């Protein structure tokens, strides 16, 4: 009989479900590695295009490889015309993450490689998704604001072009470079909820777009990627708060969470948060908006003290804590912060989908099928007595 592990109702914490060659986290030491390389070095020296190539292909590109990857991504920016028509029909108030998730199957419908079961075809789809998502996000922003989406500018990098298509003006070079670094920092993170969702979906042999749509759904939640928008809401609400200490105490006493703090794997400060904290300070100085960094550090300090008093020293800032002020300074609207996370993480999702489908880290592909313990009504194996609808008793409902 197969061994039964008692790991239920824990959100799979600490359960190893598969092997992966894509990324590695040491949660105690605060280390994140993509394909062998430390995140700090990648953030300082690499571009998002290099990192996306690395994650998808398993090695850093040489100059020729990088150039050809950038050209391929650049060529795929144009969305099919029908996607714009559908975007224009979505309700004005539609959440950007819902729009993004709903639009992924639209893109699938015209992908020429959709049903080709080769690695090469999957890399082509990944390139299309990496190119399309920023264009989609910016297009939805313009449409929602009653503006026409802007054509992409081939001379611009992915990050520059995104800021241009969003704001309609050429971005400051330093800011675009910083956004690119944000994309490097968010590109992959082992078996987080959205990546696991992607892998689970494609383990059924569903196509890459079905996996990515699932990933976007998982990312939208406020305990995952949606946390950055919640952090920004908190910062805006606390802008003129004099007593941060008291606010945190009240929040925790009433069962609330300090968004952007705590992590399922990191038990120390998230290495990505260190980078974003410095970036928020630098961009704040540059734009005269130091207050967001200052307020964030104040919340961090008070939060750490309060958690310590409660015996929870391992709840520390995560990636979303300082990405929120960074994006705000960049002029990214609050509800577009999580889509930026998706713009980057799609590279990791696609790499994991490829790894899952082609069993690149295990012997053969395996359909995910965990067990659940049934704790509901049970009348034995012959089942409960089925009452015809006419004879079922009225249920008393309390007012
Ligand atoms: C991400 C998160 C879900 C990870 O949590 P976890 O440590 O794996 O597990 P739990 O959710 O069970 O949290 C463990 C305990 O710490 C508390 N906790 C964790 N993060 C907290 C936070 N940010 N604020 C307040 N309490 C927190 C939980 O309430 C729980 O307390 P309990 O044991 O008294 O019930 C959690 O830290 C969180 O909700 N953070 C805020 C949302 C966020 O920033 N998400 C983005 C993550 S990158």
Tab-separated table of C-alpha atoms and ligand atoms in Angstrom:
chain	number	residue	atom	x	y	z
A	1	UNK	CA	0.000	0.000	0.000
A	2	UNK	CA	1.235	3.518	-0.809
A	3	UNK	CA	2.546	5.466	2.178
A	4	UNK	CA	0.083	8.111	3.416
A	5	UNK	CA	1.692	11.346	4.612
A	6	UNK	CA	-0.177	13.411	7.138
A	7	UNK	CA	0.266	16.770	5.457
A	8	UNK	CA	-3.319	17.812	4.886
A	9	UNK	CA	-4.752	21.274	5.591
A	10	UNK	CA	-1.317	22.903	5.632
A	11	UNK	CA	-1.378	24.394	2.156
A	12	UNK	CA	1.329	21.868	1.173
A	13	UNK	CA	3.885	23.790	3.304
A	14	UNK	CA	7.150	21.883	3.358
A	15	UNK	CA	5.874	19.148	1.029
A	16	UNK	CA	8.185	18.409	-1.889
A	17	UNK	CA	5.992	17.581	-4.891
A	18	UNK	CA	8.470	17.609	-7.773
A	19	UNK	CA	12.045	18.276	-8.849
A	20	UNK	CA	12.910	21.490	-10.653
A	21	UNK	CA	16.059	22.862	-12.272
A	22	UNK	CA	14.717	26.395	-12.648
A	23	UNK	CA	15.085	28.133	-9.312
A	24	UNK	CA	16.050	27.544	-5.697
A	25	UNK	CA	15.255	29.301	-2.423
A	26	UNK	CA	16.939	28.995	0.945
A	27	UNK	CA	14.248	30.527	3.128
A	28	UNK	CA	16.347	30.578	6.297
A	29	UNK	CA	19.306	32.356	4.692
A	30	UNK	CA	17.271	34.540	2.323
A	31	UNK	CA	18.852	33.190	-0.864
A	32	UNK	CA	17.196	33.068	-4.287
A	33	UNK	CA	18.884	31.459	-7.281
A	34	UNK	CA	17.724	31.214	-10.919
A	35	UNK	CA	19.372	28.360	-12.846
A	36	UNK	CA	22.377	28.535	-10.515
A	37	UNK	CA	22.813	32.335	-10.457
A	38	UNK	CA	22.220	34.521	-7.393
A	39	UNK	CA	19.387	37.001	-7.725
A	40	UNK	CA	21.605	39.846	-6.473
A	41	UNK	CA	24.033	39.424	-9.346
A	42	UNK	CA	21.273	39.055	-11.918
A	43	UNK	CA	19.507	42.174	-10.612
A	44	UNK	CA	22.719	44.169	-10.794
A	45	UNK	CA	24.154	42.920	-14.058
A	46	UNK	CA	21.449	41.352	-16.167
A	47	UNK	CA	18.445	42.558	-18.117
A	48	UNK	CA	14.979	41.013	-18.042
A	49	UNK	CA	15.541	39.663	-21.559
A	50	UNK	CA	18.722	37.902	-20.444
A	51	UNK	CA	16.987	36.457	-17.417
A	52	UNK	CA	13.955	35.319	-19.410
A	53	UNK	CA	16.339	33.592	-21.833
A	54	UNK	CA	18.244	32.022	-18.925
A	55	UNK	CA	15.092	30.743	-17.273
A	56	UNK	CA	13.642	29.338	-20.476
A	57	UNK	CA	16.827	27.827	-21.900
A	58	UNK	CA	18.868	26.935	-18.841
A	59	UNK	CA	21.988	28.967	-19.689
A	60	UNK	CA	22.929	32.627	-19.992
A	61	UNK	CA	22.791	33.819	-23.601
A	62	UNK	CA	25.887	34.969	-25.458
A	63	UNK	CA	25.638	38.270	-27.348
A	64	UNK	CA	24.282	36.689	-30.520
A	65	UNK	CA	21.724	34.604	-28.668
A	66	UNK	CA	20.536	37.572	-26.639
A	67	UNK	CA	20.212	39.751	-29.702
A	68	UNK	CA	18.196	37.163	-31.553
A	69	UNK	CA	15.976	36.546	-28.471
A	70	UNK	CA	15.334	40.283	-28.134
A	71	UNK	CA	14.500	40.517	-31.836
A	72	UNK	CA	12.079	37.597	-31.578
A	73	UNK	CA	10.322	39.093	-28.534
A	74	UNK	CA	10.241	42.492	-30.277
A	75	UNK	CA	8.653	40.989	-33.399
A	76	UNK	CA	5.852	39.412	-31.372
A	77	UNK	CA	4.609	42.585	-29.689
A	78	UNK	CA	1.703	43.216	-32.018
A	79	UNK	CA	-1.573	41.854	-30.609
A	80	UNK	CA	-4.062	40.328	-33.038
A	81	UNK	CA	-6.642	42.949	-34.055
A	82	UNK	CA	-9.589	40.988	-32.627
A	83	UNK	CA	-8.029	41.194	-29.155
A	84	UNK	CA	-8.335	45.002	-29.222
A	85	UNK	CA	-11.953	44.669	-30.342
A	86	UNK	CA	-12.739	42.345	-27.428
A	87	UNK	CA	-10.849	44.570	-24.957
A	88	UNK	CA	-13.062	47.474	-26.036
A	89	UNK	CA	-16.142	45.461	-25.088
A	90	UNK	CA	-15.068	44.631	-21.530
A	91	UNK	CA	-16.860	46.583	-18.771
A	92	UNK	CA	-14.997	49.773	-17.892
A	93	UNK	CA	-14.640	48.714	-14.279
A	94	UNK	CA	-13.141	45.297	-15.069
A	95	UNK	CA	-10.119	44.606	-12.869
A	96	UNK	CA	-6.880	44.545	-14.891
A	97	UNK	CA	-6.004	41.065	-13.591
A	98	UNK	CA	-9.416	39.757	-14.714
A	99	UNK	CA	-8.924	41.379	-18.099
A	100	UNK	CA	-5.482	39.846	-18.376
A	101	UNK	CA	-6.662	36.400	-17.357
A	102	UNK	CA	-9.645	36.545	-19.723
A	103	UNK	CA	-7.439	37.652	-22.604
A	104	UNK	CA	-4.936	34.783	-22.448
A	105	UNK	CA	-7.295	32.240	-24.083
A	106	UNK	CA	-8.021	34.902	-26.726
A	107	UNK	CA	-4.347	34.883	-27.624
A	108	UNK	CA	-4.317	31.079	-27.644
A	109	UNK	CA	-6.978	31.058	-30.348
A	110	UNK	CA	-4.613	32.375	-33.009
A	111	UNK	CA	-1.303	30.933	-31.847
A	112	UNK	CA	0.058	28.853	-34.746
A	113	UNK	CA	2.061	26.586	-32.417
A	114	UNK	CA	-0.729	25.863	-29.923
A	115	UNK	CA	-0.980	22.115	-30.435
A	116	UNK	CA	2.629	21.345	-31.346
A	117	UNK	CA	4.076	19.174	-28.629
A	118	UNK	CA	7.719	20.155	-29.054
A	119	UNK	CA	9.968	22.190	-26.787
A	120	UNK	CA	10.754	24.516	-29.674
A	121	UNK	CA	7.062	25.316	-30.213
A	122	UNK	CA	6.640	25.952	-26.492
A	123	UNK	CA	9.555	28.391	-26.442
A	124	UNK	CA	7.916	30.215	-29.358
A	125	UNK	CA	4.652	30.452	-27.390
A	126	UNK	CA	6.560	31.630	-24.331
A	127	UNK	CA	8.186	34.378	-26.405
A	128	UNK	CA	4.758	35.461	-27.666
A	129	UNK	CA	3.324	35.552	-24.144
A	130	UNK	CA	6.303	37.526	-22.805
A	131	UNK	CA	5.888	40.016	-25.668
A	132	UNK	CA	2.074	40.221	-25.567
A	133	UNK	CA	1.342	40.614	-21.855
A	134	UNK	CA	2.858	44.110	-21.377
A	135	UNK	CA	1.123	45.305	-24.554
A	136	UNK	CA	-2.197	43.880	-23.343
A	137	UNK	CA	-1.847	45.463	-19.910
A	138	UNK	CA	-1.014	48.889	-21.333
A	139	UNK	CA	-3.801	48.603	-23.933
A	140	UNK	CA	-6.376	47.865	-21.233
A	141	UNK	CA	-5.176	50.863	-19.231
A	142	UNK	CA	-5.609	53.184	-22.235
A	143	UNK	CA	-8.990	51.725	-23.175
A	144	UNK	CA	-10.238	52.002	-19.605
A	145	UNK	CA	-9.161	55.641	-19.530
A	146	UNK	CA	-11.073	56.285	-22.773
A	147	UNK	CA	-7.854	56.535	-24.816
A	148	UNK	CA	-6.697	54.660	-27.884
A	149	UNK	CA	-3.999	52.017	-27.295
A	150	UNK	CA	-0.626	53.140	-28.635
A	151	UNK	CA	1.461	51.235	-31.186
A	152	UNK	CA	4.623	49.718	-29.811
A	153	UNK	CA	7.947	51.358	-30.615
A	154	UNK	CA	10.441	48.828	-31.945
A	155	UNK	CA	13.386	50.945	-30.872
A	156	UNK	CA	12.402	50.582	-27.208
A	157	UNK	CA	13.139	47.751	-24.777
A	158	UNK	CA	10.243	45.780	-23.302
A	159	UNK	CA	10.198	47.931	-20.136
A	160	UNK	CA	10.607	51.227	-22.005
A	161	UNK	CA	7.905	50.262	-24.460
A	162	UNK	CA	5.535	49.280	-21.654
A	163	UNK	CA	5.950	52.662	-19.937
A	164	UNK	CA	5.548	54.419	-23.281
A	165	UNK	CA	2.400	52.469	-24.176
A	166	UNK	CA	0.981	53.115	-20.696
A	167	UNK	CA	1.738	56.798	-20.260
A	168	UNK	CA	2.064	57.976	-23.849
A	169	UNK	CA	5.438	59.610	-23.291
A	170	UNK	CA	8.968	58.323	-23.514
A	171	UNK	CA	10.062	57.137	-20.084
A	172	UNK	CA	12.954	58.399	-18.053
A	173	UNK	CA	15.883	56.056	-18.807
A	174	UNK	CA	16.708	55.323	-15.175
A	175	UNK	CA	13.091	54.522	-14.379
A	176	UNK	CA	12.784	52.158	-17.326
A	177	UNK	CA	16.007	50.439	-16.224
A	178	UNK	CA	14.590	50.125	-12.717
A	179	UNK	CA	11.381	48.622	-14.053
A	180	UNK	CA	13.523	46.144	-15.973
A	181	UNK	CA	15.290	45.232	-12.709
A	182	UNK	CA	11.871	44.743	-11.075
A	183	UNK	CA	11.060	42.272	-13.849
A	184	UNK	CA	14.353	40.437	-13.202
A	185	UNK	CA	13.465	40.201	-9.497
A	186	UNK	CA	9.976	38.789	-10.107
A	187	UNK	CA	10.777	36.331	-12.908
A	188	UNK	CA	10.683	33.067	-10.966
A	189	UNK	CA	10.223	31.728	-7.460
A	190	UNK	CA	10.110	27.910	-7.446
A	191	UNK	CA	6.740	26.319	-6.594
A	192	UNK	CA	4.798	29.415	-5.527
A	193	UNK	CA	0.995	29.225	-5.809
A	194	UNK	CA	0.715	30.566	-9.371
A	195	UNK	CA	3.578	28.470	-10.749
A	196	UNK	CA	2.142	25.391	-9.111
A	197	UNK	CA	-1.243	26.247	-10.659
A	198	UNK	CA	0.371	26.452	-14.124
A	199	UNK	CA	2.180	23.164	-13.656
A	200	UNK	CA	-0.873	21.409	-12.304
A	201	UNK	CA	-2.996	22.540	-15.254
A	202	UNK	CA	-0.506	21.492	-17.933
A	203	UNK	CA	0.111	18.170	-16.206
A	204	UNK	CA	-3.290	17.249	-17.746
A	205	UNK	CA	-1.727	17.977	-21.188
A	206	UNK	CA	-3.679	21.240	-21.437
A	207	UNK	CA	-1.851	23.840	-23.555
A	208	UNK	CA	0.546	26.519	-22.331
A	209	UNK	CA	-2.051	29.321	-22.471
A	210	UNK	CA	-4.447	27.335	-20.256
A	211	UNK	CA	-1.626	26.980	-17.723
A	212	UNK	CA	-0.731	30.680	-17.867
A	213	UNK	CA	-4.390	31.731	-17.455
A	214	UNK	CA	-4.519	29.606	-14.287
A	215	UNK	CA	-1.296	31.198	-13.084
A	216	UNK	CA	-2.742	34.681	-13.553
A	217	UNK	CA	-5.821	33.704	-11.556
A	218	UNK	CA	-3.669	32.450	-8.693
A	219	UNK	CA	-1.398	35.488	-8.836
A	220	UNK	CA	-4.323	37.892	-8.492
A	221	UNK	CA	-5.025	36.871	-4.883
A	222	UNK	CA	-3.990	39.258	-2.117
A	223	UNK	CA	-1.868	36.615	-0.348
A	224	UNK	CA	0.191	36.223	-3.551
A	225	UNK	CA	0.864	38.817	-6.275
A	226	UNK	CA	-2.192	40.876	-5.356
A	227	UNK	CA	-0.359	41.871	-2.167
A	228	UNK	CA	1.509	44.726	-3.903
A	229	UNK	CA	-1.754	46.605	-4.569
A	230	UNK	CA	-2.849	45.975	-0.977
A	231	UNK	CA	0.465	47.395	0.265
A	232	UNK	CA	-0.110	50.527	-1.788
A	233	UNK	CA	-3.640	50.842	-0.392
A	234	UNK	CA	-2.135	50.634	3.092
A	235	UNK	CA	0.485	53.294	2.276
A	236	UNK	CA	-2.148	55.655	0.896
A	237	UNK	CA	-4.367	55.085	3.948
A	238	UNK	CA	-1.457	55.733	6.322
A	239	UNK	CA	-0.046	58.780	4.540
A	240	UNK	CA	-1.104	61.139	7.316
A	241	UNK	CA	-1.237	58.624	10.167
A	242	UNK	CA	0.763	59.897	13.145
A	243	UNK	CA	0.740	56.707	15.175
A	244	UNK	CA	1.851	53.791	12.988
A	245	UNK	CA	2.581	51.667	16.061
A	246	UNK	CA	-0.965	51.898	17.255
A	247	UNK	CA	-2.372	51.230	13.781
A	248	UNK	CA	-0.335	48.022	13.465
A	249	UNK	CA	-1.321	46.847	16.941
A	250	UNK	CA	-5.008	47.425	16.163
A	251	UNK	CA	-4.698	45.734	12.814
A	252	UNK	CA	-3.103	42.620	14.318
A	253	UNK	CA	-5.448	42.588	17.324
A	254	UNK	CA	-8.410	42.552	14.987
A	255	UNK	CA	-6.977	39.584	13.047
A	256	UNK	CA	-5.738	41.666	10.104
A	257	UNK	CA	-2.452	41.173	8.266
A	258	UNK	CA	0.273	43.665	7.485
A	259	UNK	CA	0.369	43.270	3.729
A	260	UNK	CA	3.771	42.777	2.158
A	261	UNK	CA	5.159	41.125	5.272
A	262	UNK	CA	5.627	37.425	5.913
A	263	UNK	CA	6.359	34.649	3.491
A	264	UNK	CA	5.565	30.980	3.161
A	265	UNK	CA	9.255	30.151	2.532
A	266	UNK	CA	11.441	33.085	3.637
A	267	UNK	CA	11.905	33.262	7.372
A	268	UNK	CA	14.203	36.242	7.009
A	269	UNK	CA	14.045	39.314	4.757
A	270	UNK	CA	13.239	38.459	1.169
A	271	UNK	CA	16.421	39.191	-0.864
A	272	UNK	CA	14.312	40.898	-3.533
A	273	UNK	CA	12.860	43.307	-0.965
A	274	UNK	CA	16.359	44.621	-0.137
A	275	UNK	CA	16.816	45.684	-3.742
A	276	UNK	CA	13.398	47.252	-4.003
A	277	UNK	CA	13.871	49.119	-0.726
A	278	UNK	CA	17.007	50.815	-2.083
A	279	UNK	CA	15.262	51.469	-5.371
A	280	UNK	CA	12.297	53.123	-3.617
A	281	UNK	CA	14.734	55.364	-1.726
A	282	UNK	CA	16.703	56.308	-4.840
A	283	UNK	CA	13.667	56.909	-7.056
A	284	UNK	CA	12.022	58.818	-4.209
A	285	UNK	CA	15.020	61.176	-3.978
A	286	UNK	CA	15.087	61.607	-7.738
A	287	UNK	CA	11.391	62.510	-7.965
A	288	UNK	CA	10.922	64.291	-4.637
A	289	UNK	CA	8.749	61.435	-3.365
A	290	UNK	CA	10.891	60.162	-0.495
A	291	UNK	CA	7.799	59.962	1.674
A	292	UNK	CA	6.790	56.532	0.307
A	293	UNK	CA	10.100	54.943	1.196
A	294	UNK	CA	10.120	56.688	4.568
A	295	UNK	CA	6.586	55.590	5.391
A	296	UNK	CA	7.350	52.022	4.278
A	297	UNK	CA	10.450	51.808	6.468
A	298	UNK	CA	8.440	53.161	9.396
A	299	UNK	CA	5.770	50.480	8.894
A	300	UNK	CA	8.499	47.859	8.528
A	301	UNK	CA	10.157	48.947	11.789
A	302	UNK	CA	6.911	49.087	13.775
A	303	UNK	CA	5.721	45.817	12.224
A	304	UNK	CA	8.945	43.987	13.108
A	305	UNK	CA	8.754	45.261	16.694
A	306	UNK	CA	5.119	44.274	17.070
A	307	UNK	CA	5.660	40.831	15.531
A	308	UNK	CA	8.642	40.325	17.845
A	309	UNK	CA	6.468	41.070	20.882
A	310	UNK	CA	4.115	38.389	19.609
A	311	UNK	CA	6.939	35.861	19.203
A	312	UNK	CA	6.876	36.018	15.389
A	313	UNK	CA	10.355	37.201	14.474
A	314	UNK	CA	10.245	35.529	11.089
A	315	UNK	CA	7.591	37.801	9.584
A	316	UNK	CA	9.687	40.194	7.481
A	317	UNK	CA	9.165	42.304	4.359
A	318	UNK	CA	8.597	40.349	1.174
A	319	UNK	CA	8.915	41.385	-2.485
A	320	UNK	CA	5.564	43.193	-2.514
A	321	UNK	CA	6.361	45.458	0.408
A	322	UNK	CA	8.781	47.671	-1.471
A	323	UNK	CA	7.650	47.036	-5.044
A	324	UNK	CA	4.457	48.973	-4.255
A	325	UNK	CA	6.188	52.304	-3.496
A	326	UNK	CA	8.542	51.756	-6.451
A	327	UNK	CA	5.650	51.264	-8.893
A	328	UNK	CA	3.747	54.173	-7.384
A	329	UNK	CA	6.709	56.476	-7.975
A	330	UNK	CA	6.862	55.159	-11.548
A	331	UNK	CA	3.260	56.321	-12.009
A	332	UNK	CA	1.765	52.832	-12.142
A	333	UNK	CA	-1.894	52.894	-11.031
A	334	UNK	CA	-2.597	50.728	-7.998
A	335	UNK	CA	-4.601	48.058	-9.799
A	336	UNK	CA	-1.901	47.713	-12.475
A	337	UNK	CA	0.786	46.715	-9.974
A	338	UNK	CA	-0.113	43.014	-9.967
A	339	UNK	CA	-0.222	42.858	-13.786
A	340	UNK	CA	3.419	44.049	-13.739
A	341	UNK	CA	4.221	41.053	-11.559
A	342	UNK	CA	2.530	38.893	-14.238
A	343	UNK	CA	4.556	40.594	-17.025
A	344	UNK	CA	7.664	39.212	-15.410
A	345	UNK	CA	6.465	35.945	-13.867
A	346	UNK	CA	5.136	34.739	-17.207
A	347	UNK	CA	8.754	33.884	-18.064
A	348	UNK	CA	8.971	31.622	-15.012
A	349	UNK	CA	5.519	30.148	-15.609
A	350	UNK	CA	6.429	29.223	-19.178
A	351	UNK	CA	9.744	27.695	-18.115
A	352	UNK	CA	7.933	25.599	-15.507
A	353	UNK	CA	5.260	24.586	-18.007
A	354	UNK	CA	7.999	23.387	-20.356
A	355	UNK	CA	9.790	21.589	-17.521
A	356	UNK	CA	6.530	19.914	-16.493
A	357	UNK	CA	5.370	18.925	-19.982
A	358	UNK	CA	8.722	17.645	-21.166
A	359	UNK	CA	9.756	16.113	-17.822
A	360	UNK	CA	13.015	18.047	-17.843
A	361	UNK	CA	13.664	17.475	-14.155
A	362	UNK	CA	12.051	14.086	-13.644
A	363	UNK	CA	11.862	10.747	-15.359
A	364	UNK	CA	8.483	11.183	-17.070
A	365	UNK	CA	5.545	13.617	-16.926
A	366	UNK	CA	3.031	12.931	-14.161
A	367	UNK	CA	-0.559	14.093	-13.798
A	368	UNK	CA	-1.037	15.852	-10.448
A	369	UNK	CA	-3.693	14.049	-8.451
A	370	UNK	CA	-3.428	14.480	-4.677
A	371	UNK	CA	-5.851	12.934	-2.226
A	372	UNK	CA	-8.310	14.579	0.121
A	373	UNK	CA	-9.814	12.992	3.177
A	374	UNK	CA	-13.601	12.935	2.984
A	375	UNK	CA	-15.095	14.449	6.154
A	376	UNK	CA	-18.631	15.107	4.846
A	377	UNK	CA	-21.929	13.272	5.247
A	378	UNK	CA	-21.479	9.520	5.010
A	379	UNK	CA	-24.083	6.786	5.297
A	380	UNK	CA	-21.946	3.838	4.280
A	381	UNK	CA	-20.911	2.597	0.844
A	382	UNK	CA	-24.498	2.117	-0.368
A	383	UNK	CA	-25.079	5.879	0.054
A	384	UNK	CA	-27.677	7.923	1.957
A	385	UNK	CA	-31.412	7.496	1.296
A	386	UNK	CA	-32.374	9.749	-1.622
A	387	UNK	CA	-35.615	11.565	-0.761
A	388	UNK	CA	-37.731	12.657	-3.767
A	389	UNK	CA	-37.870	16.472	-3.909
A	390	UNK	CA	-41.612	16.639	-3.084
A	391	UNK	CA	-41.146	14.857	0.217
A	392	UNK	CA	-38.045	16.703	1.455
A	393	UNK	CA	-38.613	18.609	4.668
A	394	UNK	CA	-38.524	22.415	4.847
A	395	UNK	CA	-35.217	23.679	6.138
A	396	UNK	CA	-35.515	26.165	8.968
A	397	UNK	CA	-33.426	29.200	8.116
A	398	UNK	CA	-32.447	31.616	10.850
A	399	UNK	CA	-33.170	35.288	10.209
B	1	LIG	C1	2.350	35.171	2.704
B	1	LIG	C2	1.712	34.538	3.910
B	1	LIG	C3	0.362	33.952	3.527
B	1	LIG	C4	2.627	33.414	4.381
B	1	LIG	O1	2.121	32.925	5.570
B	1	LIG	P1	2.729	31.642	6.277
B	1	LIG	O2	3.782	32.060	7.222
B	1	LIG	O3	3.130	30.628	5.308
B	1	LIG	O4	1.556	30.961	7.014
B	1	LIG	P2	0.308	31.580	7.708
B	1	LIG	O5	-0.508	32.353	6.751
B	1	LIG	O6	-0.350	30.428	8.362
B	1	LIG	O7	0.920	32.534	8.849
B	1	LIG	C5	1.504	32.033	10.050
B	1	LIG	C6	1.104	32.932	11.185
B	1	LIG	O8	1.707	34.217	11.004
B	1	LIG	C7	0.707	35.201	10.868
B	1	LIG	N1	1.108	36.115	9.788
B	1	LIG	C8	1.842	35.809	8.702
B	1	LIG	N2	2.020	36.890	7.959
B	1	LIG	C9	1.385	37.908	8.584
B	1	LIG	C10	1.197	39.262	8.280
B	1	LIG	N3	1.702	39.800	7.164
B	1	LIG	N4	0.486	40.014	9.129
B	1	LIG	C11	-0.031	39.468	10.234
B	1	LIG	N5	0.103	38.189	10.585
B	1	LIG	C12	0.810	37.413	9.748
B	1	LIG	C13	-0.557	34.458	10.495
B	1	LIG	O9	-1.703	35.175	10.879
B	1	LIG	C14	-0.398	33.170	11.249
B	1	LIG	O10	-0.708	33.408	12.604
B	1	LIG	P3	-1.352	32.243	13.545
B	1	LIG	O11	-0.332	31.148	13.546
B	1	LIG	O12	-1.518	32.931	14.838
B	1	LIG	O13	-2.627	31.853	12.873
B	1	LIG	C15	1.539	35.565	5.051
B	1	LIG	O14	2.781	35.946	5.543
B	1	LIG	C16	0.711	36.775	4.645
B	1	LIG	O15	-0.516	36.706	4.611
B	1	LIG	N6	1.381	37.914	4.320
B	1	LIG	C17	0.660	39.092	3.876
B	1	LIG	C18	0.286	38.956	2.420
B	1	LIG	C19	1.481	39.086	1.523
B	1	LIG	O16	2.288	39.987	1.662
B	1	LIG	N7	1.562	38.184	0.557
B	1	LIG	C20	2.623	38.194	-0.430
B	1	LIG	C21	3.582	37.089	-0.193
B	1	LIG	S1	4.969	37.213	-1.288
